[in-house]
PDB file of C-alpha atoms in Angstrom:
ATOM      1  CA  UNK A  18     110.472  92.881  90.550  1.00 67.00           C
ATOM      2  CA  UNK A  19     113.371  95.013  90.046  1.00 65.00           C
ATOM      3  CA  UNK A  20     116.193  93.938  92.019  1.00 91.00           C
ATOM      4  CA  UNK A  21     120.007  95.101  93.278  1.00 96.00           C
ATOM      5  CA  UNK A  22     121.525  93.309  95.677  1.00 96.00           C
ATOM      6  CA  UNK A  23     124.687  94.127  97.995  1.00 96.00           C
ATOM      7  CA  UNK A  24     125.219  90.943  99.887  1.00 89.00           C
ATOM      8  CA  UNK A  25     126.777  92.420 102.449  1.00 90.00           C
ATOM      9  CA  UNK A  26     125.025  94.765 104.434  1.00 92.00           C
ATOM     10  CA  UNK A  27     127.099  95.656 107.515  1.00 96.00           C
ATOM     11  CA  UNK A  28     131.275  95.361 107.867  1.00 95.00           C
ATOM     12  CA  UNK A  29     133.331  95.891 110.677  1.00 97.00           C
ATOM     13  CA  UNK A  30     137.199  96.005 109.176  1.00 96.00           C
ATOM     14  CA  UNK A  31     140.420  97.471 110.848  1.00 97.00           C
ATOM     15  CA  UNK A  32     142.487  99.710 109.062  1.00 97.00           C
ATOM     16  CA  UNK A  33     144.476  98.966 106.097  1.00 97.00           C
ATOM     17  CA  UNK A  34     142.939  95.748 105.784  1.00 97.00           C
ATOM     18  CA  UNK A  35     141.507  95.056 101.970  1.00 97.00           C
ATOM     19  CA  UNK A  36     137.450  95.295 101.737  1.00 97.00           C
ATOM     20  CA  UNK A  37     135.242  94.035  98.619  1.00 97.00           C
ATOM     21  CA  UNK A  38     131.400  95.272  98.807  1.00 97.00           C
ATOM     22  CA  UNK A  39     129.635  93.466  96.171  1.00 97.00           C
ATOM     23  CA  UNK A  40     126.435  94.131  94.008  1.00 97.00           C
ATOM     24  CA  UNK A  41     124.243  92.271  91.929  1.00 97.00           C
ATOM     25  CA  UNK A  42     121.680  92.965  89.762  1.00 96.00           C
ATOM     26  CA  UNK A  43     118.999  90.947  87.610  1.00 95.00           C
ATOM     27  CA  UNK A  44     117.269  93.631  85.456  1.00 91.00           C
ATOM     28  CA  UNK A  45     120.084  93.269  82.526  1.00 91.00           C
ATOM     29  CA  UNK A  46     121.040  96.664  82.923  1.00 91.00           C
ATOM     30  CA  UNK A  47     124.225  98.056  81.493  1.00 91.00           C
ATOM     31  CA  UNK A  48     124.763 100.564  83.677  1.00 92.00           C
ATOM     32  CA  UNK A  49     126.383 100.675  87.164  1.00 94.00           C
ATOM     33  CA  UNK A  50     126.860 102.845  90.001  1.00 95.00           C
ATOM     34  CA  UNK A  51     129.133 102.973  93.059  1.00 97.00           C
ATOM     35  CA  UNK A  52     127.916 105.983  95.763  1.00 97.00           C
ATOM     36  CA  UNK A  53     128.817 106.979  99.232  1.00 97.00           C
ATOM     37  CA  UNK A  54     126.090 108.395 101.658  1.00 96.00           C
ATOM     38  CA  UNK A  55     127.328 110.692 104.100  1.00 95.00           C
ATOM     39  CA  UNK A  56     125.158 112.804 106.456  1.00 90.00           C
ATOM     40  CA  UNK A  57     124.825 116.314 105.295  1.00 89.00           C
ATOM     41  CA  UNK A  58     127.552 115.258 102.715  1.00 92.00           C
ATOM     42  CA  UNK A  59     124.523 113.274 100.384  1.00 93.00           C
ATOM     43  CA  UNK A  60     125.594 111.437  97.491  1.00 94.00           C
ATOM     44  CA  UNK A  61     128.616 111.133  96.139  1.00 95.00           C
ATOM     45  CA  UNK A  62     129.507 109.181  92.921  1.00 95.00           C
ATOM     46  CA  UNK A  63     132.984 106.885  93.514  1.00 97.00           C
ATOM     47  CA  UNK A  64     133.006 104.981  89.977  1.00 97.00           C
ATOM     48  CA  UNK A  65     130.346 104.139  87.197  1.00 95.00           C
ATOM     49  CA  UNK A  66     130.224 101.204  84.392  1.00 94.00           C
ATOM     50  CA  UNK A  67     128.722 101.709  81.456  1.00 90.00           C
ATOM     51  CA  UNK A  68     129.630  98.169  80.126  1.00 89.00           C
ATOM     52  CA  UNK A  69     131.705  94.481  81.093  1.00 91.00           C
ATOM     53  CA  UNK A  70     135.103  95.682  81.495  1.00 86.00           C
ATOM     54  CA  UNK A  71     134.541  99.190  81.533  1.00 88.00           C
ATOM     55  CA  UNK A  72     134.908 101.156  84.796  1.00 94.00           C
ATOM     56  CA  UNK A  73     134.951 105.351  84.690  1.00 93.00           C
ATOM     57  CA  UNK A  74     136.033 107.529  88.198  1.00 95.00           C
ATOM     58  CA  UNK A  75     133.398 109.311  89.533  1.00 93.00           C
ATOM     59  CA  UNK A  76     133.660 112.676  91.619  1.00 92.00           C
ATOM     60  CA  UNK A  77     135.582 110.684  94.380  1.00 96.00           C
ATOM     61  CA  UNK A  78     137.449 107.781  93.504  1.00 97.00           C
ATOM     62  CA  UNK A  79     140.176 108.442  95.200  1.00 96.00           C
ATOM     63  CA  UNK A  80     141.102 104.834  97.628  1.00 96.00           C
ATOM     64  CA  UNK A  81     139.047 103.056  95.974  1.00 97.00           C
ATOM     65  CA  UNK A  82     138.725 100.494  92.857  1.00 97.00           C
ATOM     66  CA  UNK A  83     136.143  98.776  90.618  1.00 97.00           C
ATOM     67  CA  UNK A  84     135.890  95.467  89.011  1.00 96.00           C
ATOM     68  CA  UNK A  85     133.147  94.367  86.405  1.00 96.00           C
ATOM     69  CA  UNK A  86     133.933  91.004  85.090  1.00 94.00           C
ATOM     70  CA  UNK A  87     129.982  90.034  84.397  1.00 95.00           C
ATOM     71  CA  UNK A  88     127.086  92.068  83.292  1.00 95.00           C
ATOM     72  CA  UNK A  89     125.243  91.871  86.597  1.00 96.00           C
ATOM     73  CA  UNK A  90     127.773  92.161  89.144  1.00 97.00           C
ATOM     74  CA  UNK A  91     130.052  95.092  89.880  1.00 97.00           C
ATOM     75  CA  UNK A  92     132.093  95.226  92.962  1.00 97.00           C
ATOM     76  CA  UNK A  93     133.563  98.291  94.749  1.00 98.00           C
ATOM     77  CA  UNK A  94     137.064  97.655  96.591  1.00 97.00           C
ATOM     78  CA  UNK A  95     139.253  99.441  99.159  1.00 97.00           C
ATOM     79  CA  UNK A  96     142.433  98.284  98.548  1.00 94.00           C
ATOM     80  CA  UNK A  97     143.892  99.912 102.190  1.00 96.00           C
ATOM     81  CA  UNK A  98     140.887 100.965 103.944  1.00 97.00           C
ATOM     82  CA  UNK A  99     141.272 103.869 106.247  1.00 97.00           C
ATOM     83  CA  UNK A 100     138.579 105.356 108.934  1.00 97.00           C
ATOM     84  CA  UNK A 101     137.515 108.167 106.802  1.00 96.00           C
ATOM     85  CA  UNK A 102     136.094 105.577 104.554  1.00 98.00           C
ATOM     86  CA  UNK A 103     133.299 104.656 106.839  1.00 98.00           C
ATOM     87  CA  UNK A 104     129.896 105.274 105.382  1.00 97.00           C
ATOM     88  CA  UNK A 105     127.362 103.672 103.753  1.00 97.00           C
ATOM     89  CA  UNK A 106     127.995 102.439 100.224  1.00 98.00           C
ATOM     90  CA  UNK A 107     125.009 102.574  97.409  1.00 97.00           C
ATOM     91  CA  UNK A 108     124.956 100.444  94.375  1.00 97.00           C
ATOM     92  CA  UNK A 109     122.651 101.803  91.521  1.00 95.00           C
ATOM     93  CA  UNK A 110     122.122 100.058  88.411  1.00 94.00           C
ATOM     94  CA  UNK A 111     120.005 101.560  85.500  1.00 90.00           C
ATOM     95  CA  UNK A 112     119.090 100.969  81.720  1.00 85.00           C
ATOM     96  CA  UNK A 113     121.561 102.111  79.282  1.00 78.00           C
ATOM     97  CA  UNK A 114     120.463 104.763  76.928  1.00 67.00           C
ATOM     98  CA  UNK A 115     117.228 105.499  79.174  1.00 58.00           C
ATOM     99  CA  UNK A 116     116.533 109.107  79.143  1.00 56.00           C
ATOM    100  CA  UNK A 117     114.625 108.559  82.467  1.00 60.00           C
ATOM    101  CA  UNK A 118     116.940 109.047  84.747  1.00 68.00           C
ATOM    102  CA  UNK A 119     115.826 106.003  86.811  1.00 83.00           C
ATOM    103  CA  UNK A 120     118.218 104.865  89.413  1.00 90.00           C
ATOM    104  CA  UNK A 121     117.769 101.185  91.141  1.00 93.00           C
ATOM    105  CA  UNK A 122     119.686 101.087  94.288  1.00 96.00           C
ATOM    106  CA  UNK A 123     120.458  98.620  96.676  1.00 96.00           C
ATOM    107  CA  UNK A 124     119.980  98.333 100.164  1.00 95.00           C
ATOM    108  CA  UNK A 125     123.511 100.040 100.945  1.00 96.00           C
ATOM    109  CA  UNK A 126     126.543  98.436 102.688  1.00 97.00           C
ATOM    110  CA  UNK A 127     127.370 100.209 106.140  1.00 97.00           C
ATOM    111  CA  UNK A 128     131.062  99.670 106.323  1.00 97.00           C
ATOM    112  CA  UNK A 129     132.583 100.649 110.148  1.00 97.00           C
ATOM    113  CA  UNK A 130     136.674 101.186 109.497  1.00 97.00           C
ATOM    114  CA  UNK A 131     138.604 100.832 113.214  1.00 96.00           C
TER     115      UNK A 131
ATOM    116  CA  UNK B   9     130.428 120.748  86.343  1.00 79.00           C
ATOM    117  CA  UNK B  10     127.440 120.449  87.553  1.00 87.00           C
ATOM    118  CA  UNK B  11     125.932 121.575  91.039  1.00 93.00           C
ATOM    119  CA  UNK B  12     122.477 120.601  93.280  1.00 96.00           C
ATOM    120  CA  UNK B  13     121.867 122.753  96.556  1.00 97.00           C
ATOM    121  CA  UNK B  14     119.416 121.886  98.693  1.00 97.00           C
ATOM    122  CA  UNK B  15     119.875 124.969 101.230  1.00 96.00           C
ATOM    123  CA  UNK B  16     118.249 123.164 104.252  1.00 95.00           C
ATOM    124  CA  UNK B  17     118.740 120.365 105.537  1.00 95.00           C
ATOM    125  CA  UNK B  18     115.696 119.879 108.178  1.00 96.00           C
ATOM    126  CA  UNK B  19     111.765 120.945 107.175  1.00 97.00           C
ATOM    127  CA  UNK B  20     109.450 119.952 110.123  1.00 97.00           C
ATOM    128  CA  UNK B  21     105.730 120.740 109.573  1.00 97.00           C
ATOM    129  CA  UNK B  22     102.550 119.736 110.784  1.00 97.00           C
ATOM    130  CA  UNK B  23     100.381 116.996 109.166  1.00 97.00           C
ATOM    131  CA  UNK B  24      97.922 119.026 106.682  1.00 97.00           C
ATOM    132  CA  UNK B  25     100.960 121.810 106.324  1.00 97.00           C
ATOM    133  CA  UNK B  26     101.978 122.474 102.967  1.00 97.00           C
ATOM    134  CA  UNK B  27     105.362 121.497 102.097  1.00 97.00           C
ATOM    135  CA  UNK B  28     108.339 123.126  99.643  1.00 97.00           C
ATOM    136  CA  UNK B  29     111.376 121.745  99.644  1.00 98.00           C
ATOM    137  CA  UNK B  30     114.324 123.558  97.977  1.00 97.00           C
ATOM    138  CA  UNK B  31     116.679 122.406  95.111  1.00 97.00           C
ATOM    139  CA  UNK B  32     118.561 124.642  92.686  1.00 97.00           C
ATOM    140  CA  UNK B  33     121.066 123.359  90.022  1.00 96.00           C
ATOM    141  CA  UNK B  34     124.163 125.098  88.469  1.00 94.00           C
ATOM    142  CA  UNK B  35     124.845 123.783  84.795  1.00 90.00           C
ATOM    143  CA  UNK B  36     125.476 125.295  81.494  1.00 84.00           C
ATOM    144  CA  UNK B  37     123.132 122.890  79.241  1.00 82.00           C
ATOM    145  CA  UNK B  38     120.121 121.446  79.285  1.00 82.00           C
ATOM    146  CA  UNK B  39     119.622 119.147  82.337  1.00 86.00           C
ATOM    147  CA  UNK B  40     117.309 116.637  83.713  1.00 88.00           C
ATOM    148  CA  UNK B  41     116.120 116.984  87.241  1.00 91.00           C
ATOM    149  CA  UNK B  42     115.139 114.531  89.501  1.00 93.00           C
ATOM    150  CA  UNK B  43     113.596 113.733  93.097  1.00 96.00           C
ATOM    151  CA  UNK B  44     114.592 110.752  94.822  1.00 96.00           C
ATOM    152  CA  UNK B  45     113.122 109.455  98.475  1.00 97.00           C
ATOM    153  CA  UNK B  46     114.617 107.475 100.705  1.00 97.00           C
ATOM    154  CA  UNK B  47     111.952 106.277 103.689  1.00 97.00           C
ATOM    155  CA  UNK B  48     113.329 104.992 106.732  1.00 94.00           C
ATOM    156  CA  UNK B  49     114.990 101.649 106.165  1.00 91.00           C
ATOM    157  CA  UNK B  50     114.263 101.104 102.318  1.00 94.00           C
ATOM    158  CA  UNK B  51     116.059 101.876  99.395  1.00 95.00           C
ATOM    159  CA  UNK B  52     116.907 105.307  97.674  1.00 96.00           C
ATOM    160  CA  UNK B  53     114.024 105.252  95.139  1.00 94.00           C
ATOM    161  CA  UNK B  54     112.991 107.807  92.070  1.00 93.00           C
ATOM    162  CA  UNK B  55     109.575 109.980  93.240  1.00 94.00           C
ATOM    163  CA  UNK B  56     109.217 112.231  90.011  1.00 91.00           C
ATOM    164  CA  UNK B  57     110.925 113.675  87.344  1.00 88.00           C
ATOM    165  CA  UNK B  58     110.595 116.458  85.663  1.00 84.00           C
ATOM    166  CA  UNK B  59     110.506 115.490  82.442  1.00 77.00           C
ATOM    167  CA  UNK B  60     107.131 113.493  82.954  1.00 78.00           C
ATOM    168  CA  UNK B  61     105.418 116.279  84.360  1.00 76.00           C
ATOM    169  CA  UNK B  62     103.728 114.342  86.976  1.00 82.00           C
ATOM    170  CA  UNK B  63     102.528 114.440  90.140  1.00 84.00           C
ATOM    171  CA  UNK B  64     103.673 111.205  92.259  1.00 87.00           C
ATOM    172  CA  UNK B  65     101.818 110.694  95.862  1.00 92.00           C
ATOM    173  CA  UNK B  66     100.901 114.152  95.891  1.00 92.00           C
ATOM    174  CA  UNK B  67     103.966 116.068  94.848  1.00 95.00           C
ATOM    175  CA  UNK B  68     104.571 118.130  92.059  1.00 94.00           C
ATOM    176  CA  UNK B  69     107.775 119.705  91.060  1.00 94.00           C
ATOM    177  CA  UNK B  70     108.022 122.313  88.549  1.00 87.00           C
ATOM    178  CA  UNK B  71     111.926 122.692  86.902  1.00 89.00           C
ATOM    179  CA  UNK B  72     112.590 126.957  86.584  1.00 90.00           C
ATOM    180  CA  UNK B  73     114.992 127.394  84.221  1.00 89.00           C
ATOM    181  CA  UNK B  74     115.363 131.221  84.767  1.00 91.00           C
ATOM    182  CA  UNK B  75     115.936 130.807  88.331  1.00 93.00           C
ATOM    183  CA  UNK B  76     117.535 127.027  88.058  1.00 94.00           C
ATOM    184  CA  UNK B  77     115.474 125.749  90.338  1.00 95.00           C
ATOM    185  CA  UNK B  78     112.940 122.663  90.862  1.00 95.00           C
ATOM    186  CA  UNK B  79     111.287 122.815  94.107  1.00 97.00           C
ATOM    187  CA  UNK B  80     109.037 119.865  95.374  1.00 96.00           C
ATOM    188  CA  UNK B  81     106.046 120.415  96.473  1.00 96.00           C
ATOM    189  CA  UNK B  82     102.889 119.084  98.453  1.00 97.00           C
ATOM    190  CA  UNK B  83      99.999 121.442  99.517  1.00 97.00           C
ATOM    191  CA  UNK B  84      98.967 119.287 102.424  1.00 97.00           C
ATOM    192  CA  UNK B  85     101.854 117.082 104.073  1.00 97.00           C
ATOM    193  CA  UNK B  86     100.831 113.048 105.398  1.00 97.00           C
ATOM    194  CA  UNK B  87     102.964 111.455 107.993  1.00 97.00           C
ATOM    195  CA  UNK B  88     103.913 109.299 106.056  1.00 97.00           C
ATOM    196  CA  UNK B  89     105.920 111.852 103.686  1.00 97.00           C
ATOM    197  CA  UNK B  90     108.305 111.416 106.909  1.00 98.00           C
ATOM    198  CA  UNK B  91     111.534 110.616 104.779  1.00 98.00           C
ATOM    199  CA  UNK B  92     114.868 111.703 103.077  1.00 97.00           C
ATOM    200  CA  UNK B  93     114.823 114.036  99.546  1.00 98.00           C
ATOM    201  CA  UNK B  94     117.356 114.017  97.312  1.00 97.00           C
ATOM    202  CA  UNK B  95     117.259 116.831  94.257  1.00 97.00           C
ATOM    203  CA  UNK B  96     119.236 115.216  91.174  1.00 95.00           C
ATOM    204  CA  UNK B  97     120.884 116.061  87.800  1.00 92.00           C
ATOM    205  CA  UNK B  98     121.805 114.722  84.833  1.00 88.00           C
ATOM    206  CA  UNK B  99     123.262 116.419  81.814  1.00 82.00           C
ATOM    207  CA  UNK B 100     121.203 115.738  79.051  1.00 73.00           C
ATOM    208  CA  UNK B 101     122.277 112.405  77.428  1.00 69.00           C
ATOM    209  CA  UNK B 102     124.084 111.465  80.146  1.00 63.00           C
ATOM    210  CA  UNK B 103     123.653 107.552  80.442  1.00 68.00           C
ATOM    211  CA  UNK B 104     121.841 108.301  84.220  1.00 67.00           C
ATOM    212  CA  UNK B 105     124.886 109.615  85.554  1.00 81.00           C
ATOM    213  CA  UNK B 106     123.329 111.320  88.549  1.00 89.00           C
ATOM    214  CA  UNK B 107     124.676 114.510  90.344  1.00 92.00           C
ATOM    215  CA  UNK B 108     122.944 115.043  93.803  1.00 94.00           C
ATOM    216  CA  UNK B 109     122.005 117.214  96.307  1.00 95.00           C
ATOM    217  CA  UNK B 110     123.574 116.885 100.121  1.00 96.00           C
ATOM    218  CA  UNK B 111     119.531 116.062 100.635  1.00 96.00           C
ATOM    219  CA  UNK B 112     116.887 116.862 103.258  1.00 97.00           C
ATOM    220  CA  UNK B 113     114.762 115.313 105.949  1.00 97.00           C
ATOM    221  CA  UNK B 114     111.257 116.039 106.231  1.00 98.00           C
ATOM    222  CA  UNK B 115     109.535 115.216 109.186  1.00 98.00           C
ATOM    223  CA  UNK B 116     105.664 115.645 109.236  1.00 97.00           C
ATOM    224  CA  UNK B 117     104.650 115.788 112.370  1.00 96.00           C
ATOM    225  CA  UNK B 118     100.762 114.461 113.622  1.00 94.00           C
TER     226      UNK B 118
END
C-alpha cells in the first residue's frame, strides 16, 4: 500500500525556535511536495522536489527551507518560526512524469507556534 | 499563473439531495483538473479526474472549457459524502505540480 509518512504529527514550539517536519515515502517516487492547510485559505504549495538535491519555491516559501538528501525523505524546516506559521503541514509525493495528476499525502503535521 | 475558485465554502443538503459543487480555473493553456477529498481524519486523497472521464463513488465532473469550469457532481448525496473538496490544476506537463482551490465542506445531512 501506498505510503507517506510525517513522523511527527503534532508540535508545540515557541517562537523563533528552529522546527524540522519530516516525510517519508516508500513508493520510489521522484516527486515531492511541501503544502500548508489553512481554513478558508486551502492549499498552498511552500517548496517541491523533483529529484535528490533538487528543491524549487513554491507559491509561499517565504520562512521556510527544504532539504532532500535521499530519494524518499524530504524535510520542510523553519529556520525562526513565528506564530503565523501555525497550520497544518501536507507532504505529497507523486510519480515523476505521470500525467495523472495523483497526489499521495501524508497524514499532515499540526504545528502550534507560541 | 494559474487560479481555482471554489465560490462557497459550506454546501449542506439533505441525504438523497443532489449535490454541485463549484470550481472554476483561470489559465491560459491546456490544464488538468482535479478533485481531491479529504474525510474527517484521513488523508487528502484524489476522487476523479477529468482526464479519465469517470465517475468515482457516484460523482461525475465534467471540465467546461468555454466557461472554465469543472463542477462535481452527485444526483443523490450519502452521508457519508460528509467531507472536504478540493478543485485542482495542473498545467499540462507539469510534473503534478498542483494549484488548488481554498476548498469546500459538504455536509449531508440524514
Amino acid at each position: 500500500d501506498v505510503k507517506v509518512t510525517q513522523s511527527s504529527r503534532y508540535l508545540v514550539k515557541r517562537t523563533g525556535e528552529k522546527v524540522f517536519l519530516e516525510c517519508v515515502q516508500d513508493m520510489d517516487h521522484e516527486n515531492m511536495f511541501w503544502y500548508r492547510q489553512d481554513p478558508g485559505l486551502g492549499l498552498r504549495l511552500i517548496y517541491f522536489s523533483y529529484d535528490v538535491k533538487m528543491k524549487e519555491k513554491g507559491d509561499i516559501p517565504e520562512g521556510y527551507s527544504v532539504s532532500r538528501e535521499k530519494k524518499e525523505r524530504f524535510s520542510l524546516i523553519l529556520e525562526s518560526a513565528s506564530t503565523n506559521q501555525t497550520s497544518m503541514y501536507l507532504c505529497a509525493s507523486s510519480q515523476q512524469g505521470a500525467v495523472t495528476g495523483e497526489l499521495f499525502f501524508g497524514e499532515g503535521s499540526r504545528l502550534t507556534v507560541l | 499563473a494559474q487560479r481555482v475558485t471554489q465560490p462557497e465554502k459550506l454546501l449542506s443538503v439533505f441525504k438523497g439531495a443532489p449535490v454541485e459543487l463549484k470550481c472554476n480555473y483561470s489559465y491560459s493553456g491546456s490544464p488538468e483538473l482535479f478533485w481531491y477529498v479529504q474525510y474527517s481524519r484521513q488523508r487528502l486523497q484524489l476522487l476523479l479526474r477529468h482526464i479519465s472521464r469517470e465517475s468515482i463513488k457516484g460523482f461525475t465532473a465534467d471540465l467546461n472549457k468555454g466557461e472554465t469550469s469543472f463542477h462535481l457532481k452527485k444526483p443523490f448525496a450519502q452521508e457519508e459524502d460528509s467531507a472536504m473538496y478540493y478543485c485542482a490544476l495542473s498545467p499540462a506537463g507539469a510534473n503534478s505540480k498542483l494549484t488548488f482551490g481554498k476548498g469546500i465542506t459538504l455536509s449531508v445531512r440524514p
